[in-house]
Coordinates of C-alpha atoms in Angstrom, one line a residue:
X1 CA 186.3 56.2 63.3
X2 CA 186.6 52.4 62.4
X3 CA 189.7 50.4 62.6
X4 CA 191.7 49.2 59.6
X5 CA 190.7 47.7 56.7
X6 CA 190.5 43.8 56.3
X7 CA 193.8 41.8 55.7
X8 CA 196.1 43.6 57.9
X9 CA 196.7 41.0 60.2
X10 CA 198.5 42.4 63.6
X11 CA 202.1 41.7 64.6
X12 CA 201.8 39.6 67.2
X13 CA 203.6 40.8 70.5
X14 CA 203.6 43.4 72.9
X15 CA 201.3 46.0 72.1
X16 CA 203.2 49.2 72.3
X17 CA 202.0 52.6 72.3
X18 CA 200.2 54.1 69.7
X19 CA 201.7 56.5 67.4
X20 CA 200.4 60.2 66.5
X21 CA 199.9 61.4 62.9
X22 CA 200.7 65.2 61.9
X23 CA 199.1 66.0 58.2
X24 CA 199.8 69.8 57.9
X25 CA 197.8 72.1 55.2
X26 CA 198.3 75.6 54.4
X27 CA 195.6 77.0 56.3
X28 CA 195.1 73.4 58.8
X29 CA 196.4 71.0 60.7
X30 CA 195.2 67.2 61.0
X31 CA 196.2 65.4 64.0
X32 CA 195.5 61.8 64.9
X33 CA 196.5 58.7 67.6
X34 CA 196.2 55.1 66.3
X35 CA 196.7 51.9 68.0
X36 CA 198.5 49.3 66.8
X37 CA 195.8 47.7 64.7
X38 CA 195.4 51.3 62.9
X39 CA 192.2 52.4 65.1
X40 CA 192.1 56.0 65.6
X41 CA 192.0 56.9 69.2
X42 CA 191.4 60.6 68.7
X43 CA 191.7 62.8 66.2
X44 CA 192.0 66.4 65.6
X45 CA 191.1 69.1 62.7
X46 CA 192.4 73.0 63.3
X47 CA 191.6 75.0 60.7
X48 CA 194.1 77.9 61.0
X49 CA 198.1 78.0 59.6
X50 CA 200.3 75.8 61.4
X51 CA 202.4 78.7 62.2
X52 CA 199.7 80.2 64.2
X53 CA 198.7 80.7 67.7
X54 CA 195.8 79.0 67.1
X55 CA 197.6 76.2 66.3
X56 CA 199.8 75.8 69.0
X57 CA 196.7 76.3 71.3
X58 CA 194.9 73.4 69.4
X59 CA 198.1 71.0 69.6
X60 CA 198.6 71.5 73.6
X61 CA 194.9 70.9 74.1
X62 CA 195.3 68.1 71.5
X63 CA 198.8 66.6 73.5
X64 CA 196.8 67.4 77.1
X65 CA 194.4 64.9 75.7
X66 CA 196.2 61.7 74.1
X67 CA 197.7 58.8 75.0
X68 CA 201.7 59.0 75.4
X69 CA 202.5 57.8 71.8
X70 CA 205.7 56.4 70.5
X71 CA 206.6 58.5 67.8
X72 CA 205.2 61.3 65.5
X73 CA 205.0 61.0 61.9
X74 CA 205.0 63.5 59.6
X75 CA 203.4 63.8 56.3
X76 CA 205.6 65.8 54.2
X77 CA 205.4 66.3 50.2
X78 CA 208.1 66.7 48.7
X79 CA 212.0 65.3 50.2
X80 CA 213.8 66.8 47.8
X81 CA 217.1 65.8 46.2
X82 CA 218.2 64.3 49.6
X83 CA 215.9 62.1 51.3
X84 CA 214.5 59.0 49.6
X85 CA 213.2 56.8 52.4
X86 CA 210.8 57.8 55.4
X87 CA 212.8 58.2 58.3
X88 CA 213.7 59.3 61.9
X89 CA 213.9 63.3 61.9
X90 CA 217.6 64.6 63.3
X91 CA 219.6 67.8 62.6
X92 CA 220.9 66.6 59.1
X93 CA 217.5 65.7 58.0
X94 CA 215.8 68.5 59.7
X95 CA 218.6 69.9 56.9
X96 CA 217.5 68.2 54.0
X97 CA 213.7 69.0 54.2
X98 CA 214.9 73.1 54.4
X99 CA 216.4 72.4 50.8
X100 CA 212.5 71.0 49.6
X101 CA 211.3 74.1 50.5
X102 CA 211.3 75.8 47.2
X103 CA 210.5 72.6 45.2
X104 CA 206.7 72.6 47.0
X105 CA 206.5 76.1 48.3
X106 CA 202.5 75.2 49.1
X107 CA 203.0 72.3 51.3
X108 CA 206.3 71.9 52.7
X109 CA 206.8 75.3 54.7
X110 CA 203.5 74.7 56.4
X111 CA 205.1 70.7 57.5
X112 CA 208.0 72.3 58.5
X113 CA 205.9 74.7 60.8
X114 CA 203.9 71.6 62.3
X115 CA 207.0 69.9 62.5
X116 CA 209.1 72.5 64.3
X117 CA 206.5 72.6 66.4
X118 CA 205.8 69.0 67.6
X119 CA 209.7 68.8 68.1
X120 CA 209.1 71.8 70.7
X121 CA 206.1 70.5 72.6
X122 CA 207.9 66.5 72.4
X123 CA 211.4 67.3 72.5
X124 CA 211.9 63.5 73.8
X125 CA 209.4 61.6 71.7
X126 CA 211.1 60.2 68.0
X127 CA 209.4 62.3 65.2
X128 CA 209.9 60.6 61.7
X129 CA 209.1 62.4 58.1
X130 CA 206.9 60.7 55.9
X131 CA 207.5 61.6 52.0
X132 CA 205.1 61.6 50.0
X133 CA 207.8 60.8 47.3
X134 CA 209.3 57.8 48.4
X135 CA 206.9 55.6 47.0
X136 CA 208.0 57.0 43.5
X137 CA 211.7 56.8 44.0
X138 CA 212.3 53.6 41.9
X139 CA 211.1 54.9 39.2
X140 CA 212.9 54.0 36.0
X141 CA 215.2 56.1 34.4
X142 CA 213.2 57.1 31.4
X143 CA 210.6 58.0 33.5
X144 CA 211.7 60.1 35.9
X145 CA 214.6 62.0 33.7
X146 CA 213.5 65.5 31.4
X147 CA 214.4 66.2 27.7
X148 CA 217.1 69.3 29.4
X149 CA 220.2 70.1 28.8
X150 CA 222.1 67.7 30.5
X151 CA 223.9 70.5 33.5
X152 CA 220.4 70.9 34.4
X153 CA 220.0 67.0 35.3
X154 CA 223.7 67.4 37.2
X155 CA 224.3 70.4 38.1
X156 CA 220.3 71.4 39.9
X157 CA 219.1 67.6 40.3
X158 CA 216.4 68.7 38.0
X159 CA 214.2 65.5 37.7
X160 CA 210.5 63.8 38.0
X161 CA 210.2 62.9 41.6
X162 CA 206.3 62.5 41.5
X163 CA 203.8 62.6 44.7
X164 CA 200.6 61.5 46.4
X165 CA 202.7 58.2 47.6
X166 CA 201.0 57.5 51.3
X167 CA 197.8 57.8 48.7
X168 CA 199.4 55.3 46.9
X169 CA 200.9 53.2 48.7
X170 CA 197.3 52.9 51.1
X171 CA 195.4 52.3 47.6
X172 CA 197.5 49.9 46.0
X173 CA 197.3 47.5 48.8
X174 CA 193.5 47.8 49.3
X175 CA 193.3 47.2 45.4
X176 CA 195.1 43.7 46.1
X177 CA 192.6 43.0 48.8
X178 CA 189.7 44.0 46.9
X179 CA 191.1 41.6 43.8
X180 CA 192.6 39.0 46.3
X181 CA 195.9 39.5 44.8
X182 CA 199.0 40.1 45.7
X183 CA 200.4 43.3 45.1
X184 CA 203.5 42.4 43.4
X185 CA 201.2 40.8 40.8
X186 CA 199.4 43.4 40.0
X187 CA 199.9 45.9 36.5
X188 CA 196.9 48.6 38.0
X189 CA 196.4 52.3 36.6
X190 CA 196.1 54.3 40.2
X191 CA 194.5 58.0 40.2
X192 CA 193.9 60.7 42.7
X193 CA 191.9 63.0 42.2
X194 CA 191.1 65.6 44.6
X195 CA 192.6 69.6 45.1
X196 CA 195.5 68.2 44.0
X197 CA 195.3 65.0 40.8
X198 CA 197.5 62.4 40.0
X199 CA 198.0 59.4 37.6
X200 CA 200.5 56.7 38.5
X201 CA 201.0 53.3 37.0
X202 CA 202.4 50.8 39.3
X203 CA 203.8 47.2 37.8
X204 CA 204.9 44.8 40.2
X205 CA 204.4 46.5 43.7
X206 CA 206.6 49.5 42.1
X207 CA 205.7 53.3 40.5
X208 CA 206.6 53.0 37.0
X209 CA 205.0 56.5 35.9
X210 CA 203.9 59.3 37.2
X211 CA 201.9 62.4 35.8
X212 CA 203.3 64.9 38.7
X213 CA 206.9 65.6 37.7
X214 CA 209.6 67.9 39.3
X215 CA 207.1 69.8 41.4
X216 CA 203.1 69.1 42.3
X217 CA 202.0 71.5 39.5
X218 CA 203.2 69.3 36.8
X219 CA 199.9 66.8 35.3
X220 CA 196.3 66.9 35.6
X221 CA 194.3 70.4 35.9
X222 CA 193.4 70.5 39.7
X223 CA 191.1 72.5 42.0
X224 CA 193.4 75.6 41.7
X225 CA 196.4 74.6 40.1
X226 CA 196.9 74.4 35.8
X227 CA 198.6 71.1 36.1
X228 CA 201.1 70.7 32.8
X229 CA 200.8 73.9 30.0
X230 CA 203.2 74.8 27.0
X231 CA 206.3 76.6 29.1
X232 CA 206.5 78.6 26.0
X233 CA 203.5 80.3 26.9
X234 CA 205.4 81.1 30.3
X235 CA 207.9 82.6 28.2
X236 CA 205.7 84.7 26.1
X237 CA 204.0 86.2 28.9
X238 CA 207.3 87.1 30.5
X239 CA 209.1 88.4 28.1
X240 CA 206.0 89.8 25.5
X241 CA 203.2 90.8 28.4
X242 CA 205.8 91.9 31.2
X243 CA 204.7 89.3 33.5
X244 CA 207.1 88.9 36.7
X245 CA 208.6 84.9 37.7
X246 CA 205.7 85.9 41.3
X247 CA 202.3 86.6 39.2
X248 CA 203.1 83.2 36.5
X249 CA 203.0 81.3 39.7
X250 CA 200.5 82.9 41.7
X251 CA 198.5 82.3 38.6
X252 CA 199.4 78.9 37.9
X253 CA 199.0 77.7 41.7
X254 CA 196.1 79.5 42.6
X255 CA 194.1 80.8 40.1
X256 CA 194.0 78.0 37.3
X257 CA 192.9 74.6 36.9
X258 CA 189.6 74.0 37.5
X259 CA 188.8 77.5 39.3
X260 CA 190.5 79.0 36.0
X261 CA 188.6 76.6 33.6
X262 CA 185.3 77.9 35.0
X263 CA 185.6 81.5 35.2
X264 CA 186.6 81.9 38.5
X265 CA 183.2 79.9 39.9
X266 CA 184.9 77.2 41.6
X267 CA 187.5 74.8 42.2
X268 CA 185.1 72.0 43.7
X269 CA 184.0 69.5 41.5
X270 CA 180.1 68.9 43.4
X271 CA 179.6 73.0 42.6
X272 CA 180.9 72.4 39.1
X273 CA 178.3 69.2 38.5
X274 CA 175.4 71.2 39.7
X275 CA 176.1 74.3 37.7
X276 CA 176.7 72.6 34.6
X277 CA 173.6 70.8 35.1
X278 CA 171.9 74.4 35.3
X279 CA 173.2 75.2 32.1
X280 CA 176.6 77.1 33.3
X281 CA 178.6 76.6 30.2
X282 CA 182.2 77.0 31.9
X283 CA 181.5 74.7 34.5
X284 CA 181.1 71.9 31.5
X285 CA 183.9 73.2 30.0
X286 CA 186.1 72.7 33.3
X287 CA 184.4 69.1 33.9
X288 CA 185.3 68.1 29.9
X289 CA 188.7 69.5 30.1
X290 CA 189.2 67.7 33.5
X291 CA 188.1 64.4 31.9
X292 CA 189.7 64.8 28.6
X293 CA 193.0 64.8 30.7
X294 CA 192.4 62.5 33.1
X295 CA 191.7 59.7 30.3
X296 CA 194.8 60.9 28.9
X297 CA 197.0 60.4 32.1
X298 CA 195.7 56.8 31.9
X299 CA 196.0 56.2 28.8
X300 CA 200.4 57.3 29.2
X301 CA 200.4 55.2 32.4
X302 CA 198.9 52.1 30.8
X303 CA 201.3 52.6 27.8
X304 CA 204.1 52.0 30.7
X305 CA 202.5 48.5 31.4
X306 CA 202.8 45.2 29.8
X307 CA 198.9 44.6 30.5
X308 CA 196.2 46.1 32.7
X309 CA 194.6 44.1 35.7
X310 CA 192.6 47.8 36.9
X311 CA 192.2 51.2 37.0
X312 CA 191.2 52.8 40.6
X313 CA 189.8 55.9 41.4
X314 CA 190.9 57.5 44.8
X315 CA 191.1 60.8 46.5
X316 CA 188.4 62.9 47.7
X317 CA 186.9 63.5 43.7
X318 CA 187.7 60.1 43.0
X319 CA 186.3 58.4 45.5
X320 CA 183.0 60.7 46.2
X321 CA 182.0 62.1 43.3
X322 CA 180.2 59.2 40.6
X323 CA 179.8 61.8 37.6
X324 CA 183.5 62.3 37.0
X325 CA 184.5 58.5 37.4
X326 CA 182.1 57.7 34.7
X327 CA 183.0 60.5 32.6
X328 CA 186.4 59.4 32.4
X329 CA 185.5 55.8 32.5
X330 CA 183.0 55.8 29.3
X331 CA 186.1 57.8 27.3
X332 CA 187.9 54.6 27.8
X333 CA 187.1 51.7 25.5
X334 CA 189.9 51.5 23.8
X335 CA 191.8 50.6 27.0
X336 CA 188.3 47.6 27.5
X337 CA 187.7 50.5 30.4
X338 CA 183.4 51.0 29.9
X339 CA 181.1 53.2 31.6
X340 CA 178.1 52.8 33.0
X341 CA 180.2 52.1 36.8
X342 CA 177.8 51.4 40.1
X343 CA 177.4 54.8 41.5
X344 CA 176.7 53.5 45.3
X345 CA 179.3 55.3 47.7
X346 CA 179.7 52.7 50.1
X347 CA 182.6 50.4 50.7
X348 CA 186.4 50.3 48.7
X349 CA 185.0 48.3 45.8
X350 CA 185.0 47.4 41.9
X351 CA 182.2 49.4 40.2
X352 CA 182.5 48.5 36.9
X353 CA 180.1 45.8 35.2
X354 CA 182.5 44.1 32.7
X355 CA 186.0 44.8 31.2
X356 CA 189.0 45.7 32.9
X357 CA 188.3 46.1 36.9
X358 CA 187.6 49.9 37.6
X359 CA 187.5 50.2 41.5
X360 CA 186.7 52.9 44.4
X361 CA 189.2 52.8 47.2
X362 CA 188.7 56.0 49.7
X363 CA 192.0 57.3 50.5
X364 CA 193.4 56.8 54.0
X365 CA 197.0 59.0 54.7
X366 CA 196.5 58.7 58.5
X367 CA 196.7 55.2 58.6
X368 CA 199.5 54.5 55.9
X369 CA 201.0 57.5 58.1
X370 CA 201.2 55.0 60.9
X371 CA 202.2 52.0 59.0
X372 CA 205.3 54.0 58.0
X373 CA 206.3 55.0 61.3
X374 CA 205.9 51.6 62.6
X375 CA 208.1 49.9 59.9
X376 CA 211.1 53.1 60.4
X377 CA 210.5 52.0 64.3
X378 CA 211.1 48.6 63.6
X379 CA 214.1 49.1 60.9
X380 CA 215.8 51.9 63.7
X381 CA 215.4 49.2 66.5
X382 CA 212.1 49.9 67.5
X383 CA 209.6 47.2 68.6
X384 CA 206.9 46.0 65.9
X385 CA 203.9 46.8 66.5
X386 CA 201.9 47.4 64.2
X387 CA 199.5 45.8 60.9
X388 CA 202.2 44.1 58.6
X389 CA 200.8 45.7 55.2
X390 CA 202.4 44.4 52.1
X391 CA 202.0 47.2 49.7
X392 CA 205.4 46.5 47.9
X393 CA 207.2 43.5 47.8
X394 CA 210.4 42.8 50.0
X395 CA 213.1 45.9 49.0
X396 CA 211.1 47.4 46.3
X397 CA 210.0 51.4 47.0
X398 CA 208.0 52.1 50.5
X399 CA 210.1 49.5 52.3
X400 CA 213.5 51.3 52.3
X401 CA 215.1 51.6 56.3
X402 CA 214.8 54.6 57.6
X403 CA 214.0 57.4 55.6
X404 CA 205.3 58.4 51.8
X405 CA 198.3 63.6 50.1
X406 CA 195.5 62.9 51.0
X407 CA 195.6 65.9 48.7
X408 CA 192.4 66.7 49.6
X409 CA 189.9 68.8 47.3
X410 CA 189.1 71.6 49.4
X411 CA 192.9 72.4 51.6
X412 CA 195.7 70.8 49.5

């Protein structure tokens, strides 16, 4: 793989060692060294639980392999009520990320395992937790706080927390590239799409709104998961169909959303394009409902904007699949957001022909993975050494000391 993108000029300095990259799946494990300047030395896909044998096989020959690296960074979801800033993993954070457990009971059990892990094999290099929702923790009060009763808010820390933010963060700053602007200038509509989908509007290098909530099932229909539905219906089905609290969510994380939408054919967009192109009348359905909510999602996150300079289409949907862009793009014009968007799938770019900017930027977690555990090295003492990436102005989110999927279509 390539180095960085353009504009991410190096620290100058000492080089340092590179830094490694854990990104942990239920059912894989991606491991990566980058250099300073954010090239990938090596890289490594396992495709088997990170509690498994085959995984600690694939990490030694992995570790046998790389370059001595500085630190490990850790993607991990959710940081639960606790833990609003990446940072340096010890025994009371190691702690904190326990309590997350339940709040993303898809993707933070399998971290844990890779991190546990890593601490075993590296029990001298720094390991540093990367959450995916510290690029949402300014968000404002109205935004992040539920209509509940209020002992729910105090009591449970019941609140919107929101995810995808090393997508986010990575995307927003390419967006300011792309637009030669700076990021705390920018009003921009953000979206990633992929197994799991998110909307976030982001007003002066901050989150302002999110469509993911409390948990990563709240929003957009995904690849497997409903996204947002009537909780009275959760009720009903308790308390009139004799449903247990284990088969709502086995149904609502694995067997709804887009898989659900098309009778159980998939959960992948691509096989959903070609089938409804054969005629397969649930695929359409899945692909309409899927737009219809996407353009919705926008449409809340612009209303938390005083004007809007874009709208960009990430994750692994967003960025490679041209028929959902433009079906949410031509259900638009009301927000000047037009169809008929340059279907080439080459570079981050703007693919739209007039209106408000509508732009591909292909997400990149491994990389703003590194950034953040150069900038907690450099807050905790560490050396710099690394690209200095502005994707938030000074002391706004994703810059706090010490302590943010690719969600992607097919393992999130």
């Amino acid at each position: 793989m390539s180095g960085a993108g353009s504009g991410r000029d190096s620290i100058s300095g000492e080089s340092g060692p590179p830094v490694m990259v854990v990104n942990a799946g239920s059912h894989s494990l991606k491991l990566a060294v980058l250099d300073r300047d954010l090239t990938v030395l090596d890289e490594s896909d396992i495709d088997a639980a990170p509690d498994s044998d085959e995984v600690a096989e694939g990490l030694g020959e992995f570790l046998d392999r790389a370059p001595e690296v500085a630190a490990v960074g850790h993607r991990i979801v959710h940081g639960g009520p606790r833990l609003s800033a990446h940072q340096v993993i010890d025994a009371q954070v190691r702690s904190a990320l326990d309590e997350a457990r339940s709040l993303a009971p898809q993707h933070v059990p399998p971290a844990l395992a890779a991190l546990d892990l890593c601490r075993r094999r590296l029990p001298e290099t720094v390991q540093v937790a990367c959450l995916d929702t510290v690029f949402h923790t300014g968000l404002p009060e109205a935004a992040r706080t539920y209509a509940v009763p209020r002992e729910w808010r105090n009591d449970h820390g019941v609140r919107r927390y929101g995810f995808h933010g090393l997508s986010y963060a990575w995307t927003l700053a390419r967006t300011a590239e792309l637009l030669s602007r700076d990021p705390a200038d920018l009003q921009v509509v953000l979206t990633h799409l992929g197994g799991g989908s998110s909307v976030c509007a982001v007003r002066g290098g901050r989150s302002v709104w999110t469509s993911m909530g409390f948990t990563p099932l709240e929003g957009l229909p995904m690849s497997h998961r409903s996204g947002s539905v009537d909780p009275g219906m959760l009720l009903w089905l308790q308390k009139e169909k004799g449903m247990s609290a284990d088969e709502v969510s086995d149904a609502l994380e694995h067997r709804s959303g887009l898989l659900g939408l098309s009778d159980g054919l998939s959960g992948d967009t691509r096989e959903l394009v070609r089938a409804a192109g054969a005629g397969h009348r649930p695929a359409s359905l899945a692909l309409e409902v899927f737009g219809l909510r996407v353009r919705q999602e926008i449409a809340a996150a612009a209303a938390s904007l005083d004007r809007l300079d874009a709208v960009v289409f990430s994750g692994e949907i967003g960025a490679d699949q041209p028929e959902v862009r433009e079906l949410v793009a031509a259900g638009l014009p009301v927000l000047s957001v037009h169809g008929g968007l340059d279907t080439s799938q080459d570079e981050d770019h703007v693919i739209s022909r007039g209106g408000v900017p509508v732009l591909v930027v292909r997400p990149d977690e491994q990389r703003q993975l590194a950034i953040e555990v150069r900038r907690v090295l450099e807050e905790s003492g560490g050396r710099p050494a690394g690209p200095a990436q502005q994707t938030t102005p000074a002391g706004a989110v994703g810059t706090t000391p010490g302590g943010t999927p690719d969600d992607g279509q097919h393992f999130s």
